[in-house]
mmCIF file of C-alpha atoms in Angstrom:
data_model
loop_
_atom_site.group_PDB
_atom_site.id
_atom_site.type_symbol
_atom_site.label_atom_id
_atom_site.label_comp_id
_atom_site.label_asym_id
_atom_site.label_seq_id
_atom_site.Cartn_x
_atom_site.Cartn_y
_atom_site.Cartn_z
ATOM 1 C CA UNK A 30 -2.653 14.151 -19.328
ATOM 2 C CA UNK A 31 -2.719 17.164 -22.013
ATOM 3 C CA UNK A 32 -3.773 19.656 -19.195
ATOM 4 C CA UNK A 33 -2.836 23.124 -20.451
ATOM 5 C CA UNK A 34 -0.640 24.380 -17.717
ATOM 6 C CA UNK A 35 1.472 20.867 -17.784
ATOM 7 C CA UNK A 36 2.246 21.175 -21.548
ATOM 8 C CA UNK A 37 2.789 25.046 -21.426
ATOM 9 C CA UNK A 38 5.266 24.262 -18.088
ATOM 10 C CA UNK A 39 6.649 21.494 -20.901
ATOM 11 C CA UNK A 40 7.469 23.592 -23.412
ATOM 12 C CA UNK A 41 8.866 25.654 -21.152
ATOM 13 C CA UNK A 42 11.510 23.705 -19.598
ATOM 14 C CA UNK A 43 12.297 22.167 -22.830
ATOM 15 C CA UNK A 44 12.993 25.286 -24.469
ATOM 16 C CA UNK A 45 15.368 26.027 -21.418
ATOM 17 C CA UNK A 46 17.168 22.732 -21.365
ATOM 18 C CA UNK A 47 17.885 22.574 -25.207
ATOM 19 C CA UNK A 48 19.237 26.001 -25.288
ATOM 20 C CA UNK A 49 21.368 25.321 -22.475
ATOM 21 C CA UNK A 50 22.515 22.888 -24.495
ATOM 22 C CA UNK A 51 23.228 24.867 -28.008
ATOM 23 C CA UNK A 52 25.019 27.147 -25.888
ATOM 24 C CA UNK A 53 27.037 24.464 -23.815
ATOM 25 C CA UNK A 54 28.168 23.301 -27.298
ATOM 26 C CA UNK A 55 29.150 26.316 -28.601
ATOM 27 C CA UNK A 56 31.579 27.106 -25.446
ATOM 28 C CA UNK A 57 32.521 24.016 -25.842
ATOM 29 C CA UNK A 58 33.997 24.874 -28.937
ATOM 30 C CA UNK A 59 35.234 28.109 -27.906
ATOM 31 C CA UNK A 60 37.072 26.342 -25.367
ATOM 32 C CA UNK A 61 38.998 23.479 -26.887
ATOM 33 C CA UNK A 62 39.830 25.939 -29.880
ATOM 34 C CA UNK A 63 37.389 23.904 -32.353
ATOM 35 C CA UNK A 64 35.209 27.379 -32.836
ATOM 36 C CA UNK A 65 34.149 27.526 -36.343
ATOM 37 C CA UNK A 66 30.473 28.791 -38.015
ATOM 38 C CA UNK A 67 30.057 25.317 -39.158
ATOM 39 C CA UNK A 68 30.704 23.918 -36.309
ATOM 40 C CA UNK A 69 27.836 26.386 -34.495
ATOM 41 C CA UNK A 70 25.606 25.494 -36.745
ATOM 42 C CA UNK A 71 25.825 22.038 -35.753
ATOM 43 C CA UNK A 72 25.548 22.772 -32.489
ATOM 44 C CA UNK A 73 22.800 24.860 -32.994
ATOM 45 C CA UNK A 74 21.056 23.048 -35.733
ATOM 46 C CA UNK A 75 21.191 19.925 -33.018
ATOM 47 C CA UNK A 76 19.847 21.752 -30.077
ATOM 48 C CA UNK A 77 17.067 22.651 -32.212
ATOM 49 C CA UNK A 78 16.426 19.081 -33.813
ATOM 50 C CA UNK A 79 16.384 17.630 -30.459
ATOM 51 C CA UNK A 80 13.796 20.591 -28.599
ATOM 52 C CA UNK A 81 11.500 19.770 -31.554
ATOM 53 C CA UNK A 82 12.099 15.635 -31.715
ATOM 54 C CA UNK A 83 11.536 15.677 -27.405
ATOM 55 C CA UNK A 84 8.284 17.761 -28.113
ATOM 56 C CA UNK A 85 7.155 15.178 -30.640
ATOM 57 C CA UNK A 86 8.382 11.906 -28.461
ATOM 58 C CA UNK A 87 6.293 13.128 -25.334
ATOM 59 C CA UNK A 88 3.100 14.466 -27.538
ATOM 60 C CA UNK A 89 2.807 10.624 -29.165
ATOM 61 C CA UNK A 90 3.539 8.923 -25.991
ATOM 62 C CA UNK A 91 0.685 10.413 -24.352
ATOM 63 C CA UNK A 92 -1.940 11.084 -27.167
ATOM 64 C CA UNK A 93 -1.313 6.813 -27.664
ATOM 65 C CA UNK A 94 -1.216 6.405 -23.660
ATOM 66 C CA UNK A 95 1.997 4.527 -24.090
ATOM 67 C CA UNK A 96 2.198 4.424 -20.057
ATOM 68 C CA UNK A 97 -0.746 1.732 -20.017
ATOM 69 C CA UNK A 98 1.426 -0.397 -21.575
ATOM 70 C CA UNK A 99 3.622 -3.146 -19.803
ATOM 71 C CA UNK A 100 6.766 -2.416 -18.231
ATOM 72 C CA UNK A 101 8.716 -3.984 -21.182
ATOM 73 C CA UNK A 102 6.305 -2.618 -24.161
ATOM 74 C CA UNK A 103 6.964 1.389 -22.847
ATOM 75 C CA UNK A 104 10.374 0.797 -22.758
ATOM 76 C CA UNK A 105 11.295 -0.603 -25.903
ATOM 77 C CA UNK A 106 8.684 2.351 -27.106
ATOM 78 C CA UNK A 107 10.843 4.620 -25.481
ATOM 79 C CA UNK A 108 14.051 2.848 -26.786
ATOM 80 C CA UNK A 109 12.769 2.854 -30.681
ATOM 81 C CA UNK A 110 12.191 6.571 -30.058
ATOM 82 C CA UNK A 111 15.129 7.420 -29.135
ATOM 83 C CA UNK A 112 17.085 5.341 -31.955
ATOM 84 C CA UNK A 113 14.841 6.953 -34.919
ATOM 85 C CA UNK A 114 15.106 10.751 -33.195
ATOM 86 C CA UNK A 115 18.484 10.678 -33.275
ATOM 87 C CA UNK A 116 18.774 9.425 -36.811
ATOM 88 C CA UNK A 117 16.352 12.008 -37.611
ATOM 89 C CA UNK A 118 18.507 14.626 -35.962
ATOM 90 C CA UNK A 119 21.376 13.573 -37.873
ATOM 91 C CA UNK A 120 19.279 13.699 -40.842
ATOM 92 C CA UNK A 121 18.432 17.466 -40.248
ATOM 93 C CA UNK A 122 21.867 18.471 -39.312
ATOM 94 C CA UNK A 123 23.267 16.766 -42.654
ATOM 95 C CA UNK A 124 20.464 18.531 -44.725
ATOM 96 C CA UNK A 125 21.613 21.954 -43.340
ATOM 97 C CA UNK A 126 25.070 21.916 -43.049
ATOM 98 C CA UNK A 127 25.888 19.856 -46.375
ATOM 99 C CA UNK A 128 24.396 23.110 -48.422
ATOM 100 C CA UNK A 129 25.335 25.440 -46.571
ATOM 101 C CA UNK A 130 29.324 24.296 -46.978
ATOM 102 C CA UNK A 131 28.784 23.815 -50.709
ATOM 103 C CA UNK A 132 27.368 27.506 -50.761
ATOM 104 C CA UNK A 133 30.642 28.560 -49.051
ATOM 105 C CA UNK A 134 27.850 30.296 -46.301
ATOM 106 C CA UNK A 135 30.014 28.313 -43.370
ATOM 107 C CA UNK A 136 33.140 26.868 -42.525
ATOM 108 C CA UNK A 137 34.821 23.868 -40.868
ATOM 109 C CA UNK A 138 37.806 23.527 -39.165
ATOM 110 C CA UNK A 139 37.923 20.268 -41.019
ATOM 111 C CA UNK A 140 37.588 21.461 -44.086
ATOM 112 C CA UNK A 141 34.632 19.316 -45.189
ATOM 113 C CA UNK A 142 31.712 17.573 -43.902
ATOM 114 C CA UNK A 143 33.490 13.647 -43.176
ATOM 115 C CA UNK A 144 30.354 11.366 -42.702
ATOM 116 C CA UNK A 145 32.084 8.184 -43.598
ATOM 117 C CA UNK A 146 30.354 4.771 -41.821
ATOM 118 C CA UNK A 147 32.490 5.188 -38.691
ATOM 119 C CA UNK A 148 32.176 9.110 -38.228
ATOM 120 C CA UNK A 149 27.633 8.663 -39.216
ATOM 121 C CA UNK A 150 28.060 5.970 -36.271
ATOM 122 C CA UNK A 151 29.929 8.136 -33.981
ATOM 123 C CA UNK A 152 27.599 11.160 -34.432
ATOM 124 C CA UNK A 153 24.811 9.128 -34.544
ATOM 125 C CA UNK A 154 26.093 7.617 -30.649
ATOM 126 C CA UNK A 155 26.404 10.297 -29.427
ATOM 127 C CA UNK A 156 23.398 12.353 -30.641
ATOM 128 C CA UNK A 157 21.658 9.263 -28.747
ATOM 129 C CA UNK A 158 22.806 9.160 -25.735
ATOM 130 C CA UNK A 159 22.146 12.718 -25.044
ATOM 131 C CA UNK A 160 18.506 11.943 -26.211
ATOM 132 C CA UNK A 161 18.622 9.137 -24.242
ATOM 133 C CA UNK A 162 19.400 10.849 -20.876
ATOM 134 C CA UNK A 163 16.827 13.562 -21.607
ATOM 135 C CA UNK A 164 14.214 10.544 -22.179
ATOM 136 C CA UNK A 165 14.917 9.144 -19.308
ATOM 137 C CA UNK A 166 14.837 11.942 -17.345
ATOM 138 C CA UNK A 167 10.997 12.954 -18.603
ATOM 139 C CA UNK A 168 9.717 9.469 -17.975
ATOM 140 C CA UNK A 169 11.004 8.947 -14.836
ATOM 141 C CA UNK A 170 9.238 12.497 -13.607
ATOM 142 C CA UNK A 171 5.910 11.173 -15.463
ATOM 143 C CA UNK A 172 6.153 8.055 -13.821
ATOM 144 C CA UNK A 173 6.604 9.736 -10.702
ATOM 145 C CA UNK A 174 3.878 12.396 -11.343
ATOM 146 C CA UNK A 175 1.332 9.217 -12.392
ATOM 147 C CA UNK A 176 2.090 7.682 -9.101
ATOM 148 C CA UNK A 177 1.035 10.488 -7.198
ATOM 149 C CA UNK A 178 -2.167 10.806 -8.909
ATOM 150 C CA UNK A 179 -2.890 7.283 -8.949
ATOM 151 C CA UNK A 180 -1.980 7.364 -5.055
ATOM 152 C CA UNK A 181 -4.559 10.709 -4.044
ATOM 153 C CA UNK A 182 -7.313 8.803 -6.517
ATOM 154 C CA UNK A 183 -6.861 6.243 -4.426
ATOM 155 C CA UNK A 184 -6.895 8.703 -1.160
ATOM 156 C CA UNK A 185 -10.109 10.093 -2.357
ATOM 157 C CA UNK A 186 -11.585 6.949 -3.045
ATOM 158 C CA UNK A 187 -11.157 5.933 0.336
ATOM 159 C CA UNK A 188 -12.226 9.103 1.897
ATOM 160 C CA UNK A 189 -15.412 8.800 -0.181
ATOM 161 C CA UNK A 190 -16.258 5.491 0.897
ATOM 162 C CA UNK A 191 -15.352 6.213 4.560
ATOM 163 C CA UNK A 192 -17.722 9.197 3.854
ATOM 164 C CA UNK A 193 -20.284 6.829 2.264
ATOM 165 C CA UNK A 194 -19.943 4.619 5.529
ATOM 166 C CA UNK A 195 -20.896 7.510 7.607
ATOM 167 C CA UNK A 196 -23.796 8.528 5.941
ATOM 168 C CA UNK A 197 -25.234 5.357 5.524
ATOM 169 C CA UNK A 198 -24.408 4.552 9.429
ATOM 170 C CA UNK A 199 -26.332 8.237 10.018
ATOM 171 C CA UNK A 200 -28.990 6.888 7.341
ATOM 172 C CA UNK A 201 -29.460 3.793 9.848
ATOM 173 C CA UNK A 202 -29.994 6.235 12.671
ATOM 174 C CA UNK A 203 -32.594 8.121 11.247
ATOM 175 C CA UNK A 204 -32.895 11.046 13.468
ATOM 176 C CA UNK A 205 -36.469 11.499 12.894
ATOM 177 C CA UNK A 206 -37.488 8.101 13.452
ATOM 178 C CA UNK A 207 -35.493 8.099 17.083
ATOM 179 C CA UNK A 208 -36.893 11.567 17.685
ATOM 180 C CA UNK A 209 -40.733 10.119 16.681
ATOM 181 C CA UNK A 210 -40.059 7.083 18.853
ATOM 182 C CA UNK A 211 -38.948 8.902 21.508
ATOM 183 C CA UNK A 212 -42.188 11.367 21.462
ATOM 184 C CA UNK A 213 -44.081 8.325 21.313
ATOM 185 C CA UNK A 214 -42.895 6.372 24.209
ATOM 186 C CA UNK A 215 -43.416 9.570 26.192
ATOM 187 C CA UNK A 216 -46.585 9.554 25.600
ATOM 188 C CA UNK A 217 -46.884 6.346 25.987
ATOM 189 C CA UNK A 218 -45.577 5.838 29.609
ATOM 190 C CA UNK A 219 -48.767 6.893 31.213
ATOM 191 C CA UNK A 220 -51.394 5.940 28.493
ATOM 192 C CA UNK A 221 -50.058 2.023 28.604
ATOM 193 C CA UNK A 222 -47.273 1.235 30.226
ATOM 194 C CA UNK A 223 -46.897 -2.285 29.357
ATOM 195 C CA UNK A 224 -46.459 -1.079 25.444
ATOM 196 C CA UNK A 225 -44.424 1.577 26.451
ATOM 197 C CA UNK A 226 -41.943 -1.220 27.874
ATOM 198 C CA UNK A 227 -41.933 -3.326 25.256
ATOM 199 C CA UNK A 228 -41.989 -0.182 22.780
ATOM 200 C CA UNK A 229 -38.256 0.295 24.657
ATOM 201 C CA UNK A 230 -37.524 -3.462 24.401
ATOM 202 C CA UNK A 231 -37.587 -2.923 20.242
ATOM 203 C CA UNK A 232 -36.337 0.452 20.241
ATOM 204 C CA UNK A 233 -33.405 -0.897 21.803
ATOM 205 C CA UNK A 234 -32.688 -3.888 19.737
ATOM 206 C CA UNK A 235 -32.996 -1.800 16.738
ATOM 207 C CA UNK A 236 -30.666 0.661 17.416
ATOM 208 C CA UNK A 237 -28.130 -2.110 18.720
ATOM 209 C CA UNK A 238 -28.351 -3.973 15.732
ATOM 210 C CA UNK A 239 -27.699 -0.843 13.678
ATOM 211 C CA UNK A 240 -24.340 0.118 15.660
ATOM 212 C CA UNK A 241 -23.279 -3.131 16.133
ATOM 213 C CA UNK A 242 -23.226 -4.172 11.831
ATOM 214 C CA UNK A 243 -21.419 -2.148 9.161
ATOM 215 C CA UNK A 244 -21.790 -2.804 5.535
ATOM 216 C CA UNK A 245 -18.998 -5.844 5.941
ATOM 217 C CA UNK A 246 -21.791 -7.514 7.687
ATOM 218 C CA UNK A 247 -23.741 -10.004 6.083
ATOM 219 C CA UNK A 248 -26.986 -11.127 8.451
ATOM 220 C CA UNK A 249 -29.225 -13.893 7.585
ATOM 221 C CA UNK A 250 -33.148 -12.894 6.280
ATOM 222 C CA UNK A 251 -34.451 -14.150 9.619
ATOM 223 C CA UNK A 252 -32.458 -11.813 11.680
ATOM 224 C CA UNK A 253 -33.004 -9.114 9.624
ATOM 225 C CA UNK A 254 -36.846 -9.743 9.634
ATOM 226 C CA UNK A 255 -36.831 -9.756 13.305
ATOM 227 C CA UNK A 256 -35.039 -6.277 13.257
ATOM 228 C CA UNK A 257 -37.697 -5.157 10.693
ATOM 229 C CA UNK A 258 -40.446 -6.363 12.949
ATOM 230 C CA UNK A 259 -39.837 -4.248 15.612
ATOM 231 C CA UNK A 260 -38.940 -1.093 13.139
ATOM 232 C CA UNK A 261 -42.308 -1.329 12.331
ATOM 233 C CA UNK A 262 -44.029 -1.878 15.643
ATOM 234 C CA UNK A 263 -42.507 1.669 16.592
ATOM 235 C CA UNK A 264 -43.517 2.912 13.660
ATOM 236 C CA UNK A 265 -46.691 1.902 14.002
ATOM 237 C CA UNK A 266 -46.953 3.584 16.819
ATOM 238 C CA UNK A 267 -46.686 6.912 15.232
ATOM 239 C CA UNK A 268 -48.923 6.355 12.123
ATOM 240 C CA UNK A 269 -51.765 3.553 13.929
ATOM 241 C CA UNK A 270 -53.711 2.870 11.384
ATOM 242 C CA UNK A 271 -52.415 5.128 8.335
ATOM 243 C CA UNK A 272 -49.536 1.998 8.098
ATOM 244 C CA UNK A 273 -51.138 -1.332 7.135
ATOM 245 C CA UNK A 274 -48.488 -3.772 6.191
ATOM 246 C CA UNK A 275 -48.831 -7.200 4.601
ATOM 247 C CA UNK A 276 -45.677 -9.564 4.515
ATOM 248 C CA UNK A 277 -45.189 -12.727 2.134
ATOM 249 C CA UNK A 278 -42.303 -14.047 3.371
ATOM 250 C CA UNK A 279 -40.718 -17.586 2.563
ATOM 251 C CA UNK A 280 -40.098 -20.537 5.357
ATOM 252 C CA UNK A 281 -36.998 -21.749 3.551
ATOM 253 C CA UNK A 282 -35.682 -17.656 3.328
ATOM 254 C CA UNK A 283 -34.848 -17.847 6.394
ATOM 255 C CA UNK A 284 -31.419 -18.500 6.507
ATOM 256 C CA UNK A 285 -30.288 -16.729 3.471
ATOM 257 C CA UNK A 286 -27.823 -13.812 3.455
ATOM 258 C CA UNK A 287 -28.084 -10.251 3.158
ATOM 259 C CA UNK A 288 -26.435 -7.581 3.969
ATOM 260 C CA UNK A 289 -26.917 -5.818 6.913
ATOM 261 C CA UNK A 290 -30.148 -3.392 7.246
ATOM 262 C CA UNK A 291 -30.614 -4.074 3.540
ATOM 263 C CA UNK A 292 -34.793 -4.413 3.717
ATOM 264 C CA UNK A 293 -35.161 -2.663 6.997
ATOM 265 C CA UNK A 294 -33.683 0.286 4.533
ATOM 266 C CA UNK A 295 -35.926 -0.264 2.222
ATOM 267 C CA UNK A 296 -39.187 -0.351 4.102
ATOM 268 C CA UNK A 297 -38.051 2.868 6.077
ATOM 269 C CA UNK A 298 -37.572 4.137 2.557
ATOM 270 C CA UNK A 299 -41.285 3.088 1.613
ATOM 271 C CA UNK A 300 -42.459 4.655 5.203
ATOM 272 C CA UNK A 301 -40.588 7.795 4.266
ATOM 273 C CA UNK A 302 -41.638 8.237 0.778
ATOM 274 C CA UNK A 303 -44.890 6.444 0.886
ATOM 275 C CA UNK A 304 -46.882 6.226 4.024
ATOM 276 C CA UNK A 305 -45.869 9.284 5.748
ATOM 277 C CA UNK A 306 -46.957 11.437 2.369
ATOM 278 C CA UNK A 307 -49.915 9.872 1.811
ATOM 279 C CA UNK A 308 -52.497 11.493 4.139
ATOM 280 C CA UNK A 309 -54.799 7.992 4.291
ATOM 281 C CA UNK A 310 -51.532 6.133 4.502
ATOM 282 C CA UNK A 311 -51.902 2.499 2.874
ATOM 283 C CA UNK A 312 -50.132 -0.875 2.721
ATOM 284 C CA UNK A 313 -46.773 -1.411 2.635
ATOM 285 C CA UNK A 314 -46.024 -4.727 1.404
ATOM 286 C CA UNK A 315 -43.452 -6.944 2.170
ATOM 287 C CA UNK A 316 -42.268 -10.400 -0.079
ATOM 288 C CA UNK A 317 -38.820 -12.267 0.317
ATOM 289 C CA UNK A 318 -38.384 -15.338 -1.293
ATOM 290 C CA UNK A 319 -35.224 -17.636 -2.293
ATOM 291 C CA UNK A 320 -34.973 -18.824 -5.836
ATOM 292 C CA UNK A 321 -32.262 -20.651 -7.854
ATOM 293 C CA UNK A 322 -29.524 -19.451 -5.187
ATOM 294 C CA UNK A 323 -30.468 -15.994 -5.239
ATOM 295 C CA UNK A 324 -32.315 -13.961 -2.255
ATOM 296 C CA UNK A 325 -35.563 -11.866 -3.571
ATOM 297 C CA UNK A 326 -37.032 -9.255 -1.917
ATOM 298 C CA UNK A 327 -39.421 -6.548 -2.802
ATOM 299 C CA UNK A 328 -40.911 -4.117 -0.457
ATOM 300 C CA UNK A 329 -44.258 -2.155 -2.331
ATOM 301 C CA UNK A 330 -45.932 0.950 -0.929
ATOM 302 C CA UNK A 331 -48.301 4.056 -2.221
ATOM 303 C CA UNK A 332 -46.483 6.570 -4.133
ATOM 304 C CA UNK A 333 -47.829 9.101 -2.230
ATOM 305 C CA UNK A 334 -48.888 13.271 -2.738
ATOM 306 C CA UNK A 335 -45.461 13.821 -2.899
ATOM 307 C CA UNK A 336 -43.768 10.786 -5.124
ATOM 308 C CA UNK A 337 -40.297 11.215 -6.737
ATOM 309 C CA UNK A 338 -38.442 10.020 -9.361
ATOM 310 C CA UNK A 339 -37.228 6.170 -9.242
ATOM 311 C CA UNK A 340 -33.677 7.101 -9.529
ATOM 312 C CA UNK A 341 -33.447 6.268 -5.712
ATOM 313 C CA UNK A 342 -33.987 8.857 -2.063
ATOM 314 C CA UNK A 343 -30.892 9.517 -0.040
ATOM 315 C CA UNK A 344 -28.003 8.024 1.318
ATOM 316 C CA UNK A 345 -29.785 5.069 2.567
ATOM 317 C CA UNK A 346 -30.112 3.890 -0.592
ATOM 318 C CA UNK A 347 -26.773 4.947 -2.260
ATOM 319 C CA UNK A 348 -25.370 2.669 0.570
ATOM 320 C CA UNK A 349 -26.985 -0.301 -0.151
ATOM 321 C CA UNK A 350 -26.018 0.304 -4.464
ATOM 322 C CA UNK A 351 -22.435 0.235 -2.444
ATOM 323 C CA UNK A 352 -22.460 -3.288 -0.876
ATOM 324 C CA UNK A 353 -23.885 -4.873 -4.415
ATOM 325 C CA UNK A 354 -20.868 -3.533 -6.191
ATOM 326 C CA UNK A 355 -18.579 -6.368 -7.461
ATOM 327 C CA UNK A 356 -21.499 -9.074 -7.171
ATOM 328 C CA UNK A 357 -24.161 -10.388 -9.688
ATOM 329 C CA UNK A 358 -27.062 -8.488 -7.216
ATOM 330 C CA UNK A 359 -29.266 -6.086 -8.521
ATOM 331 C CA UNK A 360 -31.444 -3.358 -6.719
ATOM 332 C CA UNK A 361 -34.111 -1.673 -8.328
ATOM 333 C CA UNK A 362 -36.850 1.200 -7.888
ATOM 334 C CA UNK A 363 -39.654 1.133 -10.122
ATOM 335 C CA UNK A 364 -43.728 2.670 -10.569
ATOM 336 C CA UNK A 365 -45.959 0.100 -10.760
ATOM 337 C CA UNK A 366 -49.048 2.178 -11.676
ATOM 338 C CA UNK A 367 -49.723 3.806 -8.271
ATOM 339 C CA UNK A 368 -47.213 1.942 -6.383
ATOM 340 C CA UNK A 369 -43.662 2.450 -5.860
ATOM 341 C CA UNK A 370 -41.545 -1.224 -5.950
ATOM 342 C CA UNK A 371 -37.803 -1.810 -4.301
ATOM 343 C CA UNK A 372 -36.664 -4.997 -5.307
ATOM 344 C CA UNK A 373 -33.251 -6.256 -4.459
ATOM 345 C CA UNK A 374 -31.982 -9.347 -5.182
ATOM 346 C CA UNK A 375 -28.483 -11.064 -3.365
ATOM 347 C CA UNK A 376 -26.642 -13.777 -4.753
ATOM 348 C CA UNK A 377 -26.215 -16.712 -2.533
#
């Protein structure tokens, strides 16, 4: 927390509040008829001890990050502090004023310097508690300033997973897959009926199964197969025989979670990146398998013309890195010579 503008807006204040203080002393001593050049140049020599002591205390407190501490660990930080700074403060105010009374340079209404046990105690005491308040007073505002920011990170972590949410319920809805479907079936309704119906039939159940899961949802591989099924009978539609696709899917699979529109993601991923840039088109391959508890699947397709990196495309896939935080899962894009790989595995 060493932004410029705080520390300058520090120093600042500090500088205020300590010479407030010299000067409160000083009237002090005007007032009660104590007035003496000694006894300003304690009051002085304190102000100063303290402004530079308060500068130090908050500079180590948080270069060593003393507010990640326990409760009970900052404050008996904070309580040591104060103890040593005002012995410190003592110590400068003795080192000044002892000389300068020897020298003749000052004078004390006293007459001399007394700093027998009681009178170091006293001055001590009360050089403390005046440390003390302004202590407290600096780590309550810190405290109160970390809570804020700890309370908008959390506000903007929120907002950016709401946002997340969004994008990956708008990645679901591909717009240009409904708008190709839609062209399609169009077509479709006078060529062949009959597929044109049942083209409407998946359309539908697709787009219901998309609204009706968010990434809470966990669906089991058989479900999400059948979803993926009919995702790629409309697509099939659109690229005939440019999409050839070859599935290797296990009989005991079936029933193991996933979250939802995990692999129909992926394969719309391998469409999108794959297929549709590869002007002969080519096989998209599909494998799910359970092993030792954990959920396998890999979904293979050409690079493509046009292939990209394998750091990941889009928000589709950002979204699905999102629901594998926290877990033991693993997602992963990877050439395999002139193939593009998405495996994914889910913990059971």
């Amino acid at each position: 927390m060493h932004e410029p503008n705080s520390t300058l807006r520090f120093w600042l204040l500090n500088t205020i509040a300590w010479a407030a203080y010299a000067l409160l002393n000083v009237f002090l001593m005007a007032q009660f008829g104590g007035a003496s050049s000694g006894g300003m140049l304690i009051g002085v020599t304190l102000a100063a001890a303290l402004w530079a002591i308060s500068g130090v205390l908050r500079g180590r407190a948080l270069t060593l990050h003393w507010w990640d501490d326990p409760a009970p660990v900052l404050l008996s930080k904070l309580a040591a502090s104060v103890v040593l700074g005002a012995l410190l403060a003592q110590g400068v105010i003795a080192a000044v004023l002892v000389p300068a009374l020897r020298n003749g340079w000052v004078q004390l209404s006293a007459g001399a310097a007394d700093y027998s046990v009681g009178a170091s105690i006293g001055y001590w005491l009360n050089t403390a508690i005046v440390l003390a308040l302004w202590t407290g007073v600096w780590a309550g505002l810190h405290s109160m300033r970390r809570a804020r920011q700890a309370q908008l990170a959390q506000l903007r972590a929120e907002a950016a997973h709401s946002a997340l949410e969004r994008d990956a319920l708008r990645a679901r809805l591909n717009p240009h897959f409904v708008f190709n479907a839609l062209n399609n079936l169009r077509a479709l309704i006078h060529e062949d009926p009959e597929r044109a119906r049942e083209m409407v039939t998946r359309l539908s159940r697709t787009l219901r199964h998309a609204l009706e899961h968010n990434g809470a949802n966990r669906v089991t591989l058989a479900e999400e197969m059948a979803v993926v099924d009919d995702y790629l009978a409309i697509e099939a539609v659109h690229y005939e025989q440019r999409l050839r696709v070859v599935k290797d899917v296990s009989a005991d699979g079936g029933s193991a979670l996933l979250p939802a529109m995990a692999l129909q993601l992926l394969v719309e991923n391998a469409i999108k990146h794959g297929i549709a840039v590869t002007p002969a088109g080519g096989e998209l391959h599909i494998a799910a398998h359970l092993q030792d508890g954990v959920l396998h699947l890999r979904v293979e397709n050409p690079q493509g013309v046009a292939a990209a990196d394998t750091a990941g495309h889009g928000v589709g896939l950002a979204y699905l890195r999102a629901q594998l935080e926290g877990t033991t899962g693993r997602f992963e894009l990877r050439r395999e010579g002139a193939r593009m790989q998405a495996l994914l595995e889910v913990p059971q």
